[in-house]
PDB file of C-alpha atoms in Angstrom:
ATOM      1  CA  MET A   1     -41.901  -4.158-113.474  1.00  0.00           C
ATOM      2  CA  VAL A   2     -38.951  -5.526-111.584  1.00  0.00           C
ATOM      3  CA  LEU A   3     -40.444  -9.025-111.065  1.00  0.00           C
ATOM      4  CA  ARG A   4     -41.395  -9.138-114.829  1.00  0.00           C
ATOM      5  CA  THR A   5     -38.033  -8.016-115.855  1.00  0.00           C
ATOM      6  CA  ASN A   6     -36.250 -10.544-113.637  1.00  0.00           C
ATOM      7  CA  THR A   7     -38.640 -13.333-114.798  1.00  0.00           C
ATOM      8  CA  ALA A   8     -38.008 -12.384-118.450  1.00  0.00           C
ATOM      9  CA  LYS A   9     -34.431 -12.332-117.921  1.00  0.00           C
ATOM     10  CA  ARG A  10     -34.506 -16.044-116.437  1.00  0.00           C
ATOM     11  CA  ASN A  11     -36.571 -17.205-119.295  1.00  0.00           C
ATOM     12  CA  PHE A  12     -34.157 -15.565-121.613  1.00  0.00           C
ATOM     13  CA  LYS A  13     -31.229 -17.272-120.065  1.00  0.00           C
ATOM     14  CA  LYS A  14     -32.995 -20.702-120.116  1.00  0.00           C
ATOM     15  CA  PHE A  15     -33.870 -20.103-123.715  1.00  0.00           C
ATOM     16  CA  LYS A  16     -30.222 -19.192-124.446  1.00  0.00           C
ATOM     17  CA  CYS A  17     -28.815 -22.091-122.605  1.00  0.00           C
ATOM     18  CA  TYR A  18     -31.109 -24.521-124.324  1.00  0.00           C
ATOM     19  CA  SER A  19     -30.449 -22.913-127.779  1.00  0.00           C
ATOM     20  CA  LYS A  20     -26.794 -23.335-127.168  1.00  0.00           C
ATOM     21  CA  SER A  21     -27.077 -26.943-126.222  1.00  0.00           C
ATOM     22  CA  ARG A  22     -29.116 -27.735-129.213  1.00  0.00           C
ATOM     23  CA  LEU A  23     -26.673 -25.768-131.447  1.00  0.00           C
ATOM     24  CA  LEU A  24     -23.608 -27.633-129.865  1.00  0.00           C
ATOM     25  CA  LYS A  25     -25.070 -31.115-129.952  1.00  0.00           C
ATOM     26  CA  PRO A  26     -24.402 -31.647-133.774  1.00  0.00           C
ATOM     27  CA  HIS A  27     -20.918 -30.534-133.292  1.00  0.00           C
ATOM     28  CA  TYR A  28     -20.367 -32.840-130.443  1.00  0.00           C
ATOM     29  CA  MET A  29     -21.646 -35.785-132.308  1.00  0.00           C
ATOM     30  CA  LYS A  30     -19.445 -34.944-135.079  1.00  0.00           C
ATOM     31  CA  LYS A  31     -16.289 -35.004-132.980  1.00  0.00           C
ATOM     32  CA  GLN A  32     -17.357 -38.086-131.411  1.00  0.00           C
ATOM     33  CA  SER A  33     -17.937 -39.851-134.681  1.00  0.00           C
ATOM     34  CA  LEU A  34     -14.614 -38.766-135.833  1.00  0.00           C
ATOM     35  CA  TYR A  35     -12.980 -40.234-132.687  1.00  0.00           C
ATOM     36  CA  TYR A  36     -14.685 -43.583-133.326  1.00  0.00           C
ATOM     37  CA  ILE A  37     -13.585 -43.670-136.991  1.00  0.00           C
ATOM     38  CA  PHE A  38     -10.036 -42.903-136.012  1.00  0.00           C
ATOM     39  CA  LEU A  39     -10.001 -45.425-133.361  1.00  0.00           C
ATOM     40  CA  CYS A  40     -11.116 -48.128-135.958  1.00  0.00           C
ATOM     41  CA  ILE A  41      -8.533 -47.023-138.360  1.00  0.00           C
ATOM     42  CA  ILE A  42      -5.962 -47.621-135.670  1.00  0.00           C
ATOM     43  CA  ILE A  43      -7.308 -51.063-134.657  1.00  0.00           C
ATOM     44  CA  LEU A  44      -7.549 -52.334-138.390  1.00  0.00           C
ATOM     45  CA  ALA A  45      -4.033 -50.948-138.902  1.00  0.00           C
ATOM     46  CA  ASP A  46      -2.740 -53.010-135.998  1.00  0.00           C
ATOM     47  CA  ILE A  47      -4.516 -56.206-137.122  1.00  0.00           C
ATOM     48  CA  SER A  48      -3.138 -55.750-140.655  1.00  0.00           C
ATOM     49  CA  CYS A  49       0.379 -55.427-139.357  1.00  0.00           C
ATOM     50  CA  THR A  50       0.124 -58.535-137.189  1.00  0.00           C
ATOM     51  CA  LYS A  51       1.513 -61.651-138.745  1.00  0.00           C
ATOM     52  CA  ILE A  52       0.740 -65.133-137.544  1.00  0.00           C
ATOM     53  CA  ASP A  53       3.906 -67.178-136.998  1.00  0.00           C
ATOM     54  CA  ASN A  54       2.762 -70.390-138.929  1.00  0.00           C
ATOM     55  CA  TYR A  55       6.344 -71.582-139.936  1.00  0.00           C
ATOM     56  CA  PRO A  56       7.124 -75.160-138.671  1.00  0.00           C
ATOM     57  CA  GLY A  57       9.304 -75.648-135.768  1.00  0.00           C
ATOM     58  CA  PRO A  58      12.819 -77.015-136.043  1.00  0.00           C
ATOM     59  CA  SER A  59      12.621 -80.788-136.623  1.00  0.00           C
ATOM     60  CA  SER A  60      15.868 -81.847-138.248  1.00  0.00           C
ATOM     61  CA  THR A  61      18.409 -84.182-136.236  1.00  0.00           C
ATOM     62  CA  LEU A  62      22.319 -83.851-136.157  1.00  0.00           C
ATOM     63  CA  GLN A  63      23.991 -86.741-134.386  1.00  0.00           C
ATOM     64  CA  GLY A  64      27.333 -88.188-134.291  1.00  0.00           C
ATOM     65  CA  LYS A  65      30.397 -89.044-131.932  1.00  0.00           C
ATOM     66  CA  VAL A  66      33.904 -87.782-131.149  1.00  0.00           C
ATOM     67  CA  PHE A  67      36.369 -90.359-131.430  1.00  0.00           C
ATOM     68  CA  ASP A  68      40.062 -90.826-130.299  1.00  0.00           C
ATOM     69  CA  ALA A  69      41.942 -90.872-133.559  1.00  0.00           C
ATOM     70  CA  LEU A  70      44.423 -93.514-132.149  1.00  0.00           C
ATOM     71  CA  THR A  71      42.206 -95.992-130.311  1.00  0.00           C
ATOM     72  CA  ASP A  72      38.817 -95.436-132.157  1.00  0.00           C
ATOM     73  CA  SER A  73      37.143 -95.301-128.750  1.00  0.00           C
ATOM     74  CA  THR A  74      34.891 -92.363-128.056  1.00  0.00           C
ATOM     75  CA  VAL A  75      36.478 -89.419-126.224  1.00  0.00           C
ATOM     76  CA  GLN A  76      34.755 -89.313-122.658  1.00  0.00           C
ATOM     77  CA  THR A  77      33.730 -85.894-121.349  1.00  0.00           C
ATOM     78  CA  GLU A  78      31.406 -84.246-118.961  1.00  0.00           C
ATOM     79  CA  TYR A  79      27.843 -82.997-119.099  1.00  0.00           C
ATOM     80  CA  GLY A  80      27.424 -79.062-119.178  1.00  0.00           C
ATOM     81  CA  GLY A  81      29.726 -76.071-119.990  1.00  0.00           C
ATOM     82  CA  GLY A  82      32.879 -77.879-119.019  1.00  0.00           C
ATOM     83  CA  GLY A  83      32.698 -80.662-121.481  1.00  0.00           C
ATOM     84  CA  THR A  84      32.813 -81.248-125.328  1.00  0.00           C
ATOM     85  CA  ARG A  85      30.484 -79.099-127.280  1.00  0.00           C
ATOM     86  CA  VAL A  86      29.317 -79.029-130.940  1.00  0.00           C
ATOM     87  CA  LYS A  87      29.587 -75.660-132.801  1.00  0.00           C
ATOM     88  CA  LEU A  88      27.123 -74.821-135.722  1.00  0.00           C
ATOM     89  CA  LEU A  89      27.521 -72.238-138.220  1.00  0.00           C
ATOM     90  CA  GLU A  90      24.478 -71.872-140.319  1.00  0.00           C
ATOM     91  CA  THR A  91      26.043 -70.799-143.777  1.00  0.00           C
ATOM     92  CA  SER A  92      22.642 -70.766-145.851  1.00  0.00           C
ATOM     93  CA  TYR A  93      22.239 -67.015-145.601  1.00  0.00           C
ATOM     94  CA  SER A  94      25.410 -65.375-144.048  1.00  0.00           C
ATOM     95  CA  SER A  95      29.240 -65.694-144.730  1.00  0.00           C
ATOM     96  CA  ASN A  96      29.775 -64.726-141.128  1.00  0.00           C
ATOM     97  CA  PRO A  97      26.881 -66.383-138.927  1.00  0.00           C
ATOM     98  CA  THR A  98      26.425 -66.273-135.352  1.00  0.00           C
ATOM     99  CA  PRO A  99      27.712 -69.510-133.799  1.00  0.00           C
ATOM    100  CA  GLU A 100      25.270 -72.010-132.181  1.00  0.00           C
ATOM    101  CA  TYR A 101      26.443 -74.562-129.541  1.00  0.00           C
ATOM    102  CA  PHE A 102      25.031 -77.766-127.893  1.00  0.00           C
ATOM    103  CA  GLN A 103      26.751 -80.017-125.528  1.00  0.00           C
ATOM    104  CA  CYS A 104      27.864 -83.722-126.074  1.00  0.00           C
ATOM    105  CA  MET A 105      26.826 -86.416-123.826  1.00  0.00           C
ATOM    106  CA  GLN A 106      29.474 -87.653-121.416  1.00  0.00           C
ATOM    107  CA  ASN A 107      30.347 -90.815-123.431  1.00  0.00           C
ATOM    108  CA  GLY A 108      31.390 -88.663-126.402  1.00  0.00           C
ATOM    109  CA  ALA A 109      28.021 -89.022-128.473  1.00  0.00           C
ATOM    110  CA  PHE A 110      26.060 -85.931-129.368  1.00  0.00           C
ATOM    111  CA  HIS A 111      22.178 -85.820-130.503  1.00  0.00           C
ATOM    112  CA  ASP A 112      19.948 -82.820-131.176  1.00  0.00           C
ATOM    113  CA  ASP A 113      16.623 -83.368-132.833  1.00  0.00           C
ATOM    114  CA  LYS A 114      15.482 -79.575-132.820  1.00  0.00           C
ATOM    115  CA  ILE A 115      17.536 -78.044-135.411  1.00  0.00           C
ATOM    116  CA  PHE A 116      16.222 -76.148-138.629  1.00  0.00           C
ATOM    117  CA  ALA A 117      17.091 -77.710-141.892  1.00  0.00           C
ATOM    118  CA  ALA A 118      19.722 -75.593-143.523  1.00  0.00           C
ATOM    119  CA  THR A 119      23.469 -75.522-144.564  1.00  0.00           C
ATOM    120  CA  TYR A 120      25.836 -75.813-141.676  1.00  0.00           C
ATOM    121  CA  ASN A 121      29.686 -75.775-140.972  1.00  0.00           C
ATOM    122  CA  VAL A 122      29.985 -78.244-138.044  1.00  0.00           C
ATOM    123  CA  SER A 123      32.849 -78.642-135.733  1.00  0.00           C
ATOM    124  CA  VAL A 124      33.577 -79.763-132.081  1.00  0.00           C
ATOM    125  CA  GLU A 125      35.460 -78.263-129.231  1.00  0.00           C
ATOM    126  CA  GLY A 126      36.805 -79.914-126.056  1.00  0.00           C
ATOM    127  CA  ALA A 127      39.862 -81.272-124.296  1.00  0.00           C
ATOM    128  CA  PHE A 128      41.664 -82.075-127.544  1.00  0.00           C
ATOM    129  CA  VAL A 129      43.829 -80.664-130.245  1.00  0.00           C
ATOM    130  CA  PRO A 130      41.547 -78.201-131.942  1.00  0.00           C
ATOM    131  CA  VAL A 131      39.818 -79.420-135.316  1.00  0.00           C
ATOM    132  CA  ILE A 132      40.463 -75.909-136.754  1.00  0.00           C
ATOM    133  CA  GLN A 133      43.960 -74.513-135.865  1.00  0.00           C
ATOM    134  CA  THR A 134      45.167 -70.889-137.049  1.00  0.00           C
ATOM    135  CA  ASP A 135      48.302 -69.049-136.633  1.00  0.00           C
ATOM    136  CA  ASP A 136      48.962 -65.771-134.757  1.00  0.00           C
ATOM    137  CA  THR A 137      47.419 -63.817-137.468  1.00  0.00           C
ATOM    138  CA  GLY A 138      44.386 -65.732-137.639  1.00  0.00           C
ATOM    139  CA  LYS A 139      45.324 -67.639-140.852  1.00  0.00           C
ATOM    140  CA  VAL A 140      43.718 -71.071-140.865  1.00  0.00           C
ATOM    141  CA  LEU A 141      46.274 -73.856-140.898  1.00  0.00           C
ATOM    142  CA  ILE A 142      44.204 -76.956-140.386  1.00  0.00           C
ATOM    143  CA  ASP A 143      40.507 -77.186-140.866  1.00  0.00           C
ATOM    144  CA  SER A 144      38.895 -80.590-139.975  1.00  0.00           C
ATOM    145  CA  SER A 145      35.335 -79.168-139.631  1.00  0.00           C
ATOM    146  CA  LYS A 146      32.610 -80.504-141.749  1.00  0.00           C
ATOM    147  CA  ASN A 147      30.139 -78.826-144.010  1.00  0.00           C
ATOM    148  CA  ILE A 148      26.704 -80.529-144.331  1.00  0.00           C
ATOM    149  CA  VAL A 149      23.235 -79.846-145.791  1.00  0.00           C
ATOM    150  CA  LEU A 150      20.842 -80.896-143.151  1.00  0.00           C
ATOM    151  CA  LYS A 151      17.323 -81.889-144.412  1.00  0.00           C
ATOM    152  CA  ASN A 152      16.099 -84.654-142.033  1.00  0.00           C
ATOM    153  CA  THR A 153      18.869 -86.467-140.143  1.00  0.00           C
ATOM    154  CA  ALA A 154      22.625 -86.115-140.619  1.00  0.00           C
ATOM    155  CA  THR A 155      25.425 -88.285-138.739  1.00  0.00           C
ATOM    156  CA  VAL A 156      28.764 -86.266-138.461  1.00  0.00           C
ATOM    157  CA  ASN A 157      31.624 -88.089-136.710  1.00  0.00           C
ATOM    158  CA  PHE A 158      34.936 -86.524-135.548  1.00  0.00           C
ATOM    159  CA  TRP A 159      38.298 -88.153-134.923  1.00  0.00           C
ATOM    160  CA  VAL A 160      40.655 -86.005-132.625  1.00  0.00           C
ATOM    161  CA  GLN A 161      43.845 -86.230-130.493  1.00  0.00           C
ATOM    162  CA  PRO A 162      42.759 -85.849-126.704  1.00  0.00           C
ATOM    163  CA  PHE A 163      45.147 -84.050-124.671  1.00  0.00           C
ATOM    164  CA  LEU A 164      45.464 -86.886-122.203  1.00  0.00           C
ATOM    165  CA  ARG A 165      44.174 -90.590-122.433  1.00  0.00           C
ATOM    166  CA  ILE A 166      43.111 -92.169-119.158  1.00  0.00           C
ATOM    167  CA  GLU A 167      42.836 -95.808-119.021  1.00  0.00           C
ATOM    168  CA  TRP A 168      41.618 -98.163-116.030  1.00  0.00           C
ATOM    169  CA  VAL A 169      44.100-100.763-115.068  1.00  0.00           C
ATOM    170  CA  GLY A 170      41.698-103.454-113.480  1.00  0.00           C
ATOM    171  CA  GLN A 171      38.556-102.653-111.938  1.00  0.00           C
ATOM    172  CA  PRO A 172      37.863-100.485-108.690  1.00  0.00           C
ATOM    173  CA  VAL A 173      38.322-102.729-105.532  1.00  0.00           C
ATOM    174  CA  PHE A 174      36.568-102.590-102.128  1.00  0.00           C
ATOM    175  CA  ASN A 175      39.004-102.556 -99.308  1.00  0.00           C
ATOM    176  CA  PRO A 176      38.312-104.180 -95.785  1.00  0.00           C
ATOM    177  CA  ASP A 177      37.487-100.713 -94.353  1.00  0.00           C
ATOM    178  CA  SER A 178      34.826-100.235 -97.085  1.00  0.00           C
ATOM    179  CA  THR A 179      37.013 -97.541 -99.064  1.00  0.00           C
ATOM    180  CA  VAL A 180      37.742 -98.175-102.672  1.00  0.00           C
ATOM    181  CA  THR A 181      40.987 -98.261-104.390  1.00  0.00           C
ATOM    182  CA  VAL A 182      41.480 -97.518-108.264  1.00  0.00           C
ATOM    183  CA  LYS A 183      44.430 -98.000-110.530  1.00  0.00           C
ATOM    184  CA  ILE A 184      44.709 -96.100-113.725  1.00  0.00           C
ATOM    185  CA  ARG A 185      47.418 -95.119-116.398  1.00  0.00           C
ATOM    186  CA  ILE A 186      47.774 -91.722-118.133  1.00  0.00           C
ATOM    187  CA  THR A 187      49.490 -90.800-121.298  1.00  0.00           C
ATOM    188  CA  ARG A 188      49.616 -88.011-123.617  1.00  0.00           C
ATOM    189  CA  GLY A 189      47.069 -88.201-126.605  1.00  0.00           C
ATOM    190  CA  THR A 190      49.058 -86.102-128.925  1.00  0.00           C
ATOM    191  CA  ASP A 191      52.598 -85.559-130.219  1.00  0.00           C
ATOM    192  CA  ASN A 192      51.871 -82.020-130.983  1.00  0.00           C
ATOM    193  CA  PRO A 193      54.114 -80.036-128.577  1.00  0.00           C
ATOM    194  CA  ALA A 194      51.801 -77.126-128.630  1.00  0.00           C
ATOM    195  CA  TYR A 195      49.167 -79.145-126.712  1.00  0.00           C
ATOM    196  CA  GLN A 196      51.486 -80.982-124.241  1.00  0.00           C
ATOM    197  CA  GLY A 197      51.059 -78.701-121.266  1.00  0.00           C
ATOM    198  CA  ASN A 198      51.949 -79.612-117.763  1.00  0.00           C
ATOM    199  CA  VAL A 199      49.574 -82.013-116.029  1.00  0.00           C
ATOM    200  CA  THR A 200      47.852 -79.811-113.274  1.00  0.00           C
ATOM    201  CA  ASP A 201      45.119 -82.066-111.923  1.00  0.00           C
ATOM    202  CA  ILE A 202      44.303 -86.047-111.474  1.00  0.00           C
ATOM    203  CA  ASN A 203      41.084 -86.509-109.681  1.00  0.00           C
ATOM    204  CA  LEU A 204      39.075 -89.605-108.573  1.00  0.00           C
ATOM    205  CA  TYR A 205      35.410 -88.459-108.649  1.00  0.00           C
ATOM    206  CA  VAL A 206      32.852 -90.572-106.498  1.00  0.00           C
ATOM    207  CA  SER A 207      29.177 -90.138-107.068  1.00  0.00           C
ATOM    208  CA  ASN A 208      25.921 -91.838-106.477  1.00  0.00           C
ATOM    209  CA  THR A 209      24.772 -91.438-110.168  1.00  0.00           C
ATOM    210  CA  ALA A 210      26.428 -92.365-113.268  1.00  0.00           C
ATOM    211  CA  ASN A 211      26.768 -88.550-114.366  1.00  0.00           C
ATOM    212  CA  ASP A 212      30.117 -88.422-112.668  1.00  0.00           C
ATOM    213  CA  GLY A 213      32.689 -85.876-113.241  1.00  0.00           C
ATOM    214  CA  ASN A 214      34.126 -82.701-112.210  1.00  0.00           C
ATOM    215  CA  ASN A 215      30.799 -80.945-112.367  1.00  0.00           C
ATOM    216  CA  ASN A 216      28.861 -83.749-110.299  1.00  0.00           C
ATOM    217  CA  TYR A 217      30.834 -85.581-107.695  1.00  0.00           C
ATOM    218  CA  ASP A 218      30.597 -86.133-103.898  1.00  0.00           C
ATOM    219  CA  PRO A 219      33.394 -84.276-102.098  1.00  0.00           C
ATOM    220  CA  ARG A 220      33.136 -86.228 -99.026  1.00  0.00           C
ATOM    221  CA  TYR A 221      34.770 -89.434-100.790  1.00  0.00           C
ATOM    222  CA  SER A 222      36.388 -88.004-104.036  1.00  0.00           C
ATOM    223  CA  ASN A 223      40.205 -87.625-103.927  1.00  0.00           C
ATOM    224  CA  LEU A 224      41.516 -84.718-105.741  1.00  0.00           C
ATOM    225  CA  HIS A 225      45.091 -83.858-106.445  1.00  0.00           C
ATOM    226  CA  SER A 226      46.614 -80.661-108.026  1.00  0.00           C
ATOM    227  CA  TYR A 227      50.129 -80.411-109.252  1.00  0.00           C
ATOM    228  CA  GLY A 228      52.447 -77.325-109.618  1.00  0.00           C
ATOM    229  CA  GLY A 229      55.188 -76.833-112.392  1.00  0.00           C
ATOM    230  CA  THR A 230      56.178 -80.054-113.957  1.00  0.00           C
ATOM    231  CA  SER A 231      55.794 -82.349-110.973  1.00  0.00           C
ATOM    232  CA  GLY A 232      52.607 -84.219-112.286  1.00  0.00           C
ATOM    233  CA  ASN A 233      54.268 -84.914-115.759  1.00  0.00           C
ATOM    234  CA  SER A 234      56.387 -87.638-113.837  1.00  0.00           C
ATOM    235  CA  LEU A 235      53.255 -89.708-113.372  1.00  0.00           C
ATOM    236  CA  LEU A 236      52.530 -90.078-117.067  1.00  0.00           C
ATOM    237  CA  GLY A 237      52.796 -93.554-118.267  1.00  0.00           C
ATOM    238  CA  GLN A 238      52.868 -94.903-114.760  1.00  0.00           C
ATOM    239  CA  VAL A 239      50.319 -96.995-112.873  1.00  0.00           C
ATOM    240  CA  ILE A 240      48.661 -94.558-110.422  1.00  0.00           C
ATOM    241  CA  THR A 241      46.863 -95.822-107.363  1.00  0.00           C
ATOM    242  CA  ILE A 242      44.219 -93.662-105.809  1.00  0.00           C
ATOM    243  CA  THR A 243      41.951 -94.460-102.780  1.00  0.00           C
ATOM    244  CA  THR A 244      38.659 -92.685-101.895  1.00  0.00           C
ATOM    245  CA  THR A 245      38.791 -90.355 -98.758  1.00  0.00           C
ATOM    246  CA  GLY A 246      36.370 -89.769 -95.974  1.00  0.00           C
ATOM    247  CA  GLY A 247      36.100 -93.229 -94.664  1.00  0.00           C
ATOM    248  CA  ALA A 248      33.563 -96.087 -95.379  1.00  0.00           C
ATOM    249  CA  LEU A 249      31.568 -95.572 -98.348  1.00  0.00           C
ATOM    250  CA  PRO A 250      27.679 -95.682 -98.012  1.00  0.00           C
ATOM    251  CA  PRO A 251      26.038 -98.943 -98.906  1.00  0.00           C
ATOM    252  CA  GLN A 252      24.457 -97.821-102.127  1.00  0.00           C
ATOM    253  CA  ASP A 253      25.237 -97.788-105.861  1.00  0.00           C
ATOM    254  CA  ILE A 254      28.411 -95.875-106.415  1.00  0.00           C
ATOM    255  CA  TYR A 255      30.187 -94.740-109.436  1.00  0.00           C
ATOM    256  CA  PHE A 256      33.886 -93.822-109.926  1.00  0.00           C
ATOM    257  CA  ARG A 257      35.606 -92.036-112.692  1.00  0.00           C
ATOM    258  CA  VAL A 258      38.958 -90.243-113.064  1.00  0.00           C
ATOM    259  CA  GLY A 259      39.672 -86.941-114.700  1.00  0.00           C
ATOM    260  CA  ALA A 260      42.947 -85.324-115.577  1.00  0.00           C
ATOM    261  CA  ARG A 261      43.792 -82.067-117.227  1.00  0.00           C
ATOM    262  CA  ILE A 262      46.744 -80.078-118.474  1.00  0.00           C
ATOM    263  CA  ALA A 263      47.432 -76.307-118.432  1.00  0.00           C
ATOM    264  CA  SER A 264      46.059 -75.517-121.903  1.00  0.00           C
ATOM    265  CA  GLY A 265      43.175 -73.280-123.082  1.00  0.00           C
ATOM    266  CA  LEU A 266      39.972 -73.644-121.000  1.00  0.00           C
ATOM    267  CA  LYS A 267      41.485 -76.440-118.925  1.00  0.00           C
ATOM    268  CA  ARG A 268      38.803 -78.903-119.772  1.00  0.00           C
ATOM    269  CA  TYR A 269      39.107 -82.456-118.301  1.00  0.00           C
ATOM    270  CA  ASN A 270      39.968 -85.631-120.019  1.00  0.00           C
ATOM    271  CA  TYR A 271      38.253 -88.770-118.583  1.00  0.00           C
ATOM    272  CA  ASN A 272      37.909 -92.539-118.593  1.00  0.00           C
ATOM    273  CA  ALA A 273      34.791 -94.292-118.724  1.00  0.00           C
ATOM    274  CA  VAL A 274      32.656 -94.444-115.679  1.00  0.00           C
ATOM    275  CA  GLU A 275      32.894 -97.646-113.508  1.00  0.00           C
ATOM    276  CA  SER A 276      30.521 -99.051-110.772  1.00  0.00           C
ATOM    277  CA  ILE A 277      30.987-102.098-108.412  1.00  0.00           C
ATOM    278  CA  GLN A 278      28.537-103.668-106.044  1.00  0.00           C
ATOM    279  CA  TYR A 279      28.737-102.849-102.486  1.00  0.00           C
ATOM    280  CA  PRO A 280      30.016-106.114-100.671  1.00  0.00           C
TER     281      PRO A 280
END
């Protein structure tokens, strides 16, 4: 009797477990189906929210030059953040747009062929009297910026007053010891007393590339001079003679340029054009 009772119990348990699994299976499958349906809904919703960026990229061109208002020659500058830059304000959609910038080339020209077609306010910033001037309250006194509608290509030129004007006096000359001597003349480029700060630096830059200036020069041969107070102002209008330092220059292509600046604003440099002479 005991054995039959235990066997019956075991059979009953197997039947109970089997019946339970048979009863639970449809419920499990229903839950699984709901899970997959829910997952598909999420995937489809994500796909429907995804937009393909099929708008054309910027392809309009803005170009021009920055000229000296007195001489009509371009205002020389340097590559990079220390040089002249172009400021763009896109006024198509906002009266208070975020400014965009791009740099001028060192010869005073600028060119950018990756700009969106739109309406812009264009100005330039550099070592010259600002094209937009304001008083202490922010009121605009002078505004020489340009408003343009850029579609394909636009040419915009500016005439400015550089803080300093630097001119070569003759060509650089090789000395018997293979150093080089240059002569220059520096004058003020504006009569506006607000932009006639003291001359603080006059530097002869030497480089093995034509990209010559305060951001790219060989310190072994360049000759840098700083001035305190008003001492540098006495050199204005004079013929200044500067010789390279560091002994004989190497027998290779060498480029020369003079940069000078005043104590004003961001203290950007004014330059003359790059010169190069053949090694004797």
